[in-house]
Amino acid sequence: MNKTNETIQWIGTAFILIMYVISNFFPGYDTLRNSVALGGALCFFAWAYRVKNRQQMIINGVAIALCTAGLTQAFFG
């Protein structure tokens, strides 16, 4: 596997695992959770684009849109 792709996946994995920790142990931190989830979705979208995995691009594109909407609402809503 390409080292760059592997690095992107590991960084995305770290973001997603941190998101789960926040979700389960700090449920009131929605903005932080959405920020971390956005980081993970961006990483996995970049990886999916690089390897031309359209299904994962769609899933992560939707995740990016949802996280962005949540963060927009939190900061400006």
PDB file of N, CA and C in Angstrom:
ATOM      1  N   MET A   1       0.855  -1.190   0.000  1.00  0.00           N
ATOM      2  CA  MET A   1       0.000   0.000   0.000  1.00  0.00           C
ATOM      3  C   MET A   1       0.891   1.241   0.000  1.00  0.00           C
ATOM      4  N   ASN A   2       0.447   2.249  -0.673  1.00  0.00           N
ATOM      5  CA  ASN A   2       1.146   3.522  -0.728  1.00  0.00           C
ATOM      6  C   ASN A   2       1.264   4.099   0.692  1.00  0.00           C
ATOM      7  N   LYS A   3       2.463   4.539   1.071  1.00  0.00           N
ATOM      8  CA  LYS A   3       2.702   5.054   2.429  1.00  0.00           C
ATOM      9  C   LYS A   3       1.841   6.276   2.741  1.00  0.00           C
ATOM     10  N   THR A   4       1.642   7.150   1.762  1.00  0.00           N
ATOM     11  CA  THR A   4       0.796   8.332   1.986  1.00  0.00           C
ATOM     12  C   THR A   4      -0.642   7.908   2.269  1.00  0.00           C
ATOM     13  N   ASN A   5      -1.159   6.965   1.483  1.00  0.00           N
ATOM     14  CA  ASN A   5      -2.527   6.489   1.718  1.00  0.00           C
ATOM     15  C   ASN A   5      -2.661   5.866   3.107  1.00  0.00           C
ATOM     16  N   GLU A   6      -1.667   5.091   3.493  1.00  0.00           N
ATOM     17  CA  GLU A   6      -1.702   4.454   4.807  1.00  0.00           C
ATOM     18  C   GLU A   6      -1.669   5.503   5.922  1.00  0.00           C
ATOM     19  N   THR A   7      -0.857   6.520   5.762  1.00  0.00           N
ATOM     20  CA  THR A   7      -0.770   7.589   6.758  1.00  0.00           C
ATOM     21  C   THR A   7      -2.097   8.331   6.880  1.00  0.00           C
ATOM     22  N   ILE A   8      -2.701   8.654   5.752  1.00  0.00           N
ATOM     23  CA  ILE A   8      -4.004   9.330   5.764  1.00  0.00           C
ATOM     24  C   ILE A   8      -5.033   8.475   6.496  1.00  0.00           C
ATOM     25  N   GLN A   9      -5.044   7.173   6.224  1.00  0.00           N
ATOM     26  CA  GLN A   9      -5.999   6.285   6.889  1.00  0.00           C
ATOM     27  C   GLN A   9      -5.766   6.224   8.394  1.00  0.00           C
ATOM     28  N   TRP A  10      -4.509   6.157   8.835  1.00  0.00           N
ATOM     29  CA  TRP A  10      -4.228   6.095  10.267  1.00  0.00           C
ATOM     30  C   TRP A  10      -4.608   7.393  10.970  1.00  0.00           C
ATOM     31  N   ILE A  11      -4.368   8.516  10.338  1.00  0.00           N
ATOM     32  CA  ILE A  11      -4.778   9.791  10.935  1.00  0.00           C
ATOM     33  C   ILE A  11      -6.300   9.851  11.028  1.00  0.00           C
ATOM     34  N   GLY A  12      -6.991   9.449   9.954  1.00  0.00           N
ATOM     35  CA  GLY A  12      -8.453   9.402   9.983  1.00  0.00           C
ATOM     36  C   GLY A  12      -8.966   8.467  11.065  1.00  0.00           C
ATOM     37  N   THR A  13      -8.314   7.321  11.220  1.00  0.00           N
ATOM     38  CA  THR A  13      -8.702   6.363  12.259  1.00  0.00           C
ATOM     39  C   THR A  13      -8.561   6.985  13.644  1.00  0.00           C
ATOM     40  N   ALA A  14      -7.467   7.700  13.872  1.00  0.00           N
ATOM     41  CA  ALA A  14      -7.271   8.358  15.167  1.00  0.00           C
ATOM     42  C   ALA A  14      -8.392   9.364  15.440  1.00  0.00           C
ATOM     43  N   PHE A  15      -8.733  10.166  14.441  1.00  0.00           N
ATOM     44  CA  PHE A  15      -9.833  11.128  14.606  1.00  0.00           C
ATOM     45  C   PHE A  15     -11.142  10.419  14.957  1.00  0.00           C
ATOM     46  N   ILE A  16     -11.456   9.345  14.253  1.00  0.00           N
ATOM     47  CA  ILE A  16     -12.717   8.637  14.499  1.00  0.00           C
ATOM     48  C   ILE A  16     -12.724   8.007  15.883  1.00  0.00           C
ATOM     49  N   LEU A  17     -11.605   7.426  16.309  1.00  0.00           N
ATOM     50  CA  LEU A  17     -11.547   6.843  17.652  1.00  0.00           C
ATOM     51  C   LEU A  17     -11.698   7.913  18.724  1.00  0.00           C
ATOM     52  N   ILE A  18     -11.078   9.072  18.524  1.00  0.00           N
ATOM     53  CA  ILE A  18     -11.243  10.183  19.470  1.00  0.00           C
ATOM     54  C   ILE A  18     -12.700  10.628  19.496  1.00  0.00           C
ATOM     55  N   MET A  19     -13.346  10.657  18.333  1.00  0.00           N
ATOM     56  CA  MET A  19     -14.759  11.022  18.268  1.00  0.00           C
ATOM     57  C   MET A  19     -15.600  10.072  19.127  1.00  0.00           C
ATOM     58  N   TYR A  20     -15.307   8.771  19.051  1.00  0.00           N
ATOM     59  CA  TYR A  20     -16.065   7.804  19.854  1.00  0.00           C
ATOM     60  C   TYR A  20     -15.815   7.996  21.351  1.00  0.00           C
ATOM     61  N   VAL A  21     -14.603   8.331  21.731  1.00  0.00           N
ATOM     62  CA  VAL A  21     -14.314   8.606  23.140  1.00  0.00           C
ATOM     63  C   VAL A  21     -15.127   9.804  23.612  1.00  0.00           C
ATOM     64  N   ILE A  22     -15.126  10.865  22.826  1.00  0.00           N
ATOM     65  CA  ILE A  22     -15.901  12.061  23.182  1.00  0.00           C
ATOM     66  C   ILE A  22     -17.383  11.731  23.270  1.00  0.00           C
ATOM     67  N   SER A  23     -17.892  10.983  22.303  1.00  0.00           N
ATOM     68  CA  SER A  23     -19.317  10.631  22.286  1.00  0.00           C
ATOM     69  C   SER A  23     -19.732   9.844  23.523  1.00  0.00           C
ATOM     70  N   ASN A  24     -18.871   8.940  23.960  1.00  0.00           N
ATOM     71  CA  ASN A  24     -19.234   8.050  25.057  1.00  0.00           C
ATOM     72  C   ASN A  24     -18.911   8.585  26.442  1.00  0.00           C
ATOM     73  N   PHE A  25     -17.869   9.377  26.575  1.00  0.00           N
ATOM     74  CA  PHE A  25     -17.463   9.830  27.894  1.00  0.00           C
ATOM     75  C   PHE A  25     -17.693  11.315  28.141  1.00  0.00           C
ATOM     76  N   PHE A  26     -17.905  12.076  27.090  1.00  0.00           N
ATOM     77  CA  PHE A  26     -18.138  13.517  27.212  1.00  0.00           C
ATOM     78  C   PHE A  26     -19.304  13.923  26.306  1.00  0.00           C
ATOM     79  N   PRO A  27     -20.507  13.410  26.594  1.00  0.00           N
ATOM     80  CA  PRO A  27     -21.639  13.598  25.675  1.00  0.00           C
ATOM     81  C   PRO A  27     -22.064  15.047  25.474  1.00  0.00           C
ATOM     82  N   GLY A  28     -21.693  15.936  26.322  1.00  0.00           N
ATOM     83  CA  GLY A  28     -22.100  17.331  26.169  1.00  0.00           C
ATOM     84  C   GLY A  28     -21.208  18.143  25.239  1.00  0.00           C
ATOM     85  N   TYR A  29     -20.167  17.528  24.730  1.00  0.00           N
ATOM     86  CA  TYR A  29     -19.196  18.245  23.904  1.00  0.00           C
ATOM     87  C   TYR A  29     -19.477  18.025  22.419  1.00  0.00           C
ATOM     88  N   ASP A  30     -20.660  18.407  21.990  1.00  0.00           N
ATOM     89  CA  ASP A  30     -21.073  18.173  20.609  1.00  0.00           C
ATOM     90  C   ASP A  30     -20.194  18.899  19.597  1.00  0.00           C
ATOM     91  N   THR A  31     -19.811  20.117  19.880  1.00  0.00           N
ATOM     92  CA  THR A  31     -19.002  20.887  18.936  1.00  0.00           C
ATOM     93  C   THR A  31     -17.620  20.253  18.773  1.00  0.00           C
ATOM     94  N   LEU A  32     -17.027  19.833  19.871  1.00  0.00           N
ATOM     95  CA  LEU A  32     -15.730  19.162  19.797  1.00  0.00           C
ATOM     96  C   LEU A  32     -15.851  17.842  19.041  1.00  0.00           C
ATOM     97  N   ARG A  33     -16.900  17.089  19.344  1.00  0.00           N
ATOM     98  CA  ARG A  33     -17.121  15.813  18.651  1.00  0.00           C
ATOM     99  C   ARG A  33     -17.286  16.033  17.150  1.00  0.00           C
ATOM    100  N   ASN A  34     -18.076  17.045  16.756  1.00  0.00           N
ATOM    101  CA  ASN A  34     -18.267  17.329  15.332  1.00  0.00           C
ATOM    102  C   ASN A  34     -16.972  17.781  14.672  1.00  0.00           C
ATOM    103  N   SER A  35     -16.163  18.532  15.393  1.00  0.00           N
ATOM    104  CA  SER A  35     -14.883  18.979  14.841  1.00  0.00           C
ATOM    105  C   SER A  35     -13.949  17.798  14.590  1.00  0.00           C
ATOM    106  N   VAL A  36     -13.872  16.897  15.544  1.00  0.00           N
ATOM    107  CA  VAL A  36     -13.014  15.722  15.408  1.00  0.00           C
ATOM    108  C   VAL A  36     -13.560  14.800  14.312  1.00  0.00           C
ATOM    109  N   ALA A  37     -14.876  14.628  14.275  1.00  0.00           N
ATOM    110  CA  ALA A  37     -15.489  13.799  13.231  1.00  0.00           C
ATOM    111  C   ALA A  37     -15.222  14.386  11.847  1.00  0.00           C
ATOM    112  N   LEU A  38     -15.265  15.705  11.747  1.00  0.00           N
ATOM    113  CA  LEU A  38     -14.962  16.366  10.475  1.00  0.00           C
ATOM    114  C   LEU A  38     -13.531  16.070  10.045  1.00  0.00           C
ATOM    115  N   GLY A  39     -12.603  16.121  10.980  1.00  0.00           N
ATOM    116  CA  GLY A  39     -11.218  15.787  10.659  1.00  0.00           C
ATOM    117  C   GLY A  39     -11.089  14.371  10.119  1.00  0.00           C
ATOM    118  N   GLY A  40     -11.772  13.426  10.763  1.00  0.00           N
ATOM    119  CA  GLY A  40     -11.743  12.044  10.290  1.00  0.00           C
ATOM    120  C   GLY A  40     -12.370  11.892   8.922  1.00  0.00           C
ATOM    121  N   ALA A  41     -13.505  12.540   8.719  1.00  0.00           N
ATOM    122  CA  ALA A  41     -14.196  12.451   7.428  1.00  0.00           C
ATOM    123  C   ALA A  41     -13.347  13.055   6.310  1.00  0.00           C
ATOM    124  N   LEU A  42     -12.677  14.160   6.604  1.00  0.00           N
ATOM    125  CA  LEU A  42     -11.799  14.778   5.600  1.00  0.00           C
ATOM    126  C   LEU A  42     -10.645  13.849   5.230  1.00  0.00           C
ATOM    127  N   CYS A  43     -10.065  13.213   6.229  1.00  0.00           N
ATOM    128  CA  CYS A  43      -8.973  12.271   5.947  1.00  0.00           C
ATOM    129  C   CYS A  43      -9.460  11.114   5.097  1.00  0.00           C
ATOM    130  N   PHE A  44     -10.573  10.515   5.487  1.00  0.00           N
ATOM    131  CA  PHE A  44     -11.063   9.358   4.743  1.00  0.00           C
ATOM    132  C   PHE A  44     -11.577   9.757   3.356  1.00  0.00           C
ATOM    133  N   PHE A  45     -12.088  10.969   3.219  1.00  0.00           N
ATOM    134  CA  PHE A  45     -12.474  11.439   1.890  1.00  0.00           C
ATOM    135  C   PHE A  45     -11.244  11.581   1.004  1.00  0.00           C
ATOM    136  N   ALA A  46     -10.182  12.159   1.562  1.00  0.00           N
ATOM    137  CA  ALA A  46      -8.940  12.317   0.796  1.00  0.00           C
ATOM    138  C   ALA A  46      -8.390  10.957   0.376  1.00  0.00           C
ATOM    139  N   TRP A  47      -8.391  10.011   1.294  1.00  0.00           N
ATOM    140  CA  TRP A  47      -7.926   8.663   0.971  1.00  0.00           C
ATOM    141  C   TRP A  47      -8.794   8.043  -0.124  1.00  0.00           C
ATOM    142  N   ALA A  48     -10.123   8.145   0.038  1.00  0.00           N
ATOM    143  CA  ALA A  48     -11.047   7.549  -0.942  1.00  0.00           C
ATOM    144  C   ALA A  48     -10.851   8.172  -2.323  1.00  0.00           C
ATOM    145  N   TYR A  49     -10.608   9.465  -2.364  1.00  0.00           N
ATOM    146  CA  TYR A  49     -10.343  10.135  -3.636  1.00  0.00           C
ATOM    147  C   TYR A  49      -9.061   9.599  -4.271  1.00  0.00           C
ATOM    148  N   ARG A  50      -8.037   9.438  -3.457  1.00  0.00           N
ATOM    149  CA  ARG A  50      -6.750   8.964  -3.964  1.00  0.00           C
ATOM    150  C   ARG A  50      -6.835   7.554  -4.531  1.00  0.00           C
ATOM    151  N   VAL A  51      -7.658   6.695  -3.890  1.00  0.00           N
ATOM    152  CA  VAL A  51      -7.753   5.297  -4.346  1.00  0.00           C
ATOM    153  C   VAL A  51      -8.974   5.067  -5.241  1.00  0.00           C
ATOM    154  N   LYS A  52      -9.690   6.155  -5.533  1.00  0.00           N
ATOM    155  CA  LYS A  52     -10.861   6.117  -6.418  1.00  0.00           C
ATOM    156  C   LYS A  52     -11.955   5.175  -5.907  1.00  0.00           C
ATOM    157  N   ASN A  53     -12.258   5.287  -4.610  1.00  0.00           N
ATOM    158  CA  ASN A  53     -13.318   4.499  -3.986  1.00  0.00           C
ATOM    159  C   ASN A  53     -14.546   5.403  -3.852  1.00  0.00           C
ATOM    160  N   ARG A  54     -15.413   5.365  -4.858  1.00  0.00           N
ATOM    161  CA  ARG A  54     -16.567   6.280  -4.908  1.00  0.00           C
ATOM    162  C   ARG A  54     -17.533   6.107  -3.742  1.00  0.00           C
ATOM    163  N   GLN A  55     -17.758   4.877  -3.316  1.00  0.00           N
ATOM    164  CA  GLN A  55     -18.693   4.648  -2.212  1.00  0.00           C
ATOM    165  C   GLN A  55     -18.216   5.349  -0.940  1.00  0.00           C
ATOM    166  N   GLN A  56     -16.934   5.230  -0.649  1.00  0.00           N
ATOM    167  CA  GLN A  56     -16.396   5.891   0.537  1.00  0.00           C
ATOM    168  C   GLN A  56     -16.364   7.411   0.370  1.00  0.00           C
ATOM    169  N   MET A  57     -16.169   7.872  -0.862  1.00  0.00           N
ATOM    170  CA  MET A  57     -16.227   9.316  -1.102  1.00  0.00           C
ATOM    171  C   MET A  57     -17.623   9.843  -0.789  1.00  0.00           C
ATOM    172  N   ILE A  58     -18.654   9.104  -1.178  1.00  0.00           N
ATOM    173  CA  ILE A  58     -20.030   9.530  -0.915  1.00  0.00           C
ATOM    174  C   ILE A  58     -20.300   9.545   0.580  1.00  0.00           C
ATOM    175  N   ILE A  59     -19.955   8.466   1.267  1.00  0.00           N
ATOM    176  CA  ILE A  59     -20.192   8.386   2.716  1.00  0.00           C
ATOM    177  C   ILE A  59     -19.488   9.531   3.433  1.00  0.00           C
ATOM    178  N   ASN A  60     -18.233   9.751   3.109  1.00  0.00           N
ATOM    179  CA  ASN A  60     -17.475  10.787   3.802  1.00  0.00           C
ATOM    180  C   ASN A  60     -17.860  12.182   3.345  1.00  0.00           C
ATOM    181  N   GLY A  61     -18.309  12.337   2.110  1.00  0.00           N
ATOM    182  CA  GLY A  61     -18.838  13.615   1.660  1.00  0.00           C
ATOM    183  C   GLY A  61     -20.079  14.008   2.443  1.00  0.00           C
ATOM    184  N   VAL A  62     -20.955  13.035   2.680  1.00  0.00           N
ATOM    185  CA  VAL A  62     -22.151  13.291   3.491  1.00  0.00           C
ATOM    186  C   VAL A  62     -21.746  13.613   4.930  1.00  0.00           C
ATOM    187  N   ALA A  63     -20.781  12.875   5.460  1.00  0.00           N
ATOM    188  CA  ALA A  63     -20.312  13.144   6.827  1.00  0.00           C
ATOM    189  C   ALA A  63     -19.733  14.548   6.937  1.00  0.00           C
ATOM    190  N   ILE A  64     -18.966  14.963   5.941  1.00  0.00           N
ATOM    191  CA  ILE A  64     -18.399  16.315   5.931  1.00  0.00           C
ATOM    192  C   ILE A  64     -19.513  17.354   5.929  1.00  0.00           C
ATOM    193  N   ALA A  65     -20.526  17.144   5.094  1.00  0.00           N
ATOM    194  CA  ALA A  65     -21.651  18.093   5.027  1.00  0.00           C
ATOM    195  C   ALA A  65     -22.390  18.158   6.358  1.00  0.00           C
ATOM    196  N   LEU A  66     -22.641  17.007   6.979  1.00  0.00           N
ATOM    197  CA  LEU A  66     -23.366  16.990   8.252  1.00  0.00           C
ATOM    198  C   LEU A  66     -22.558  17.639   9.371  1.00  0.00           C
ATOM    199  N   CYS A  67     -21.282  17.330   9.437  1.00  0.00           N
ATOM    200  CA  CYS A  67     -20.434  17.935  10.469  1.00  0.00           C
ATOM    201  C   CYS A  67     -20.332  19.444  10.266  1.00  0.00           C
ATOM    202  N   THR A  68     -20.192  19.864   9.024  1.00  0.00           N
ATOM    203  CA  THR A  68     -20.111  21.290   8.726  1.00  0.00           C
ATOM    204  C   THR A  68     -21.417  21.988   9.104  1.00  0.00           C
ATOM    205  N   ALA A  69     -22.542  21.361   8.792  1.00  0.00           N
ATOM    206  CA  ALA A  69     -23.840  21.941   9.164  1.00  0.00           C
ATOM    207  C   ALA A  69     -23.977  22.047  10.679  1.00  0.00           C
ATOM    208  N   GLY A  70     -23.572  21.000  11.386  1.00  0.00           N
ATOM    209  CA  GLY A  70     -23.635  21.038  12.854  1.00  0.00           C
ATOM    210  C   GLY A  70     -22.738  22.109  13.453  1.00  0.00           C
ATOM    211  N   LEU A  71     -21.532  22.228  12.920  1.00  0.00           N
ATOM    212  CA  LEU A  71     -20.620  23.248  13.419  1.00  0.00           C
ATOM    213  C   LEU A  71     -21.106  24.654  13.076  1.00  0.00           C
ATOM    214  N   THR A  72     -21.674  24.811  11.897  1.00  0.00           N
ATOM    215  CA  THR A  72     -22.230  26.114  11.510  1.00  0.00           C
ATOM    216  C   THR A  72     -23.354  26.512  12.447  1.00  0.00           C
ATOM    217  N   GLN A  73     -24.214  25.556  12.757  1.00  0.00           N
ATOM    218  CA  GLN A  73     -25.315  25.826  13.676  1.00  0.00           C
ATOM    219  C   GLN A  73     -24.786  26.153  15.072  1.00  0.00           C
ATOM    220  N   ALA A  74     -23.762  25.431  15.510  1.00  0.00           N
ATOM    221  CA  ALA A  74     -23.217  25.678  16.842  1.00  0.00           C
ATOM    222  C   ALA A  74     -22.587  27.066  16.963  1.00  0.00           C
ATOM    223  N   PHE A  75     -21.901  27.502  15.908  1.00  0.00           N
ATOM    224  CA  PHE A  75     -21.197  28.776  15.982  1.00  0.00           C
ATOM    225  C   PHE A  75     -22.042  29.975  15.557  1.00  0.00           C
ATOM    226  N   PHE A  76     -22.989  29.752  14.641  1.00  0.00           N
ATOM    227  CA  PHE A  76     -23.749  30.883  14.108  1.00  0.00           C
ATOM    228  C   PHE A  76     -25.254  30.757  14.304  1.00  0.00           C
ATOM    229  N   GLY A  77     -25.710  29.615  14.819  1.00  0.00           N
ATOM    230  CA  GLY A  77     -27.125  29.321  14.873  1.00  0.00           C
ATOM    231  C   GLY A  77     -27.879  29.890  15.981  1.00  0.00           C
TER     232      GLY A  77
END
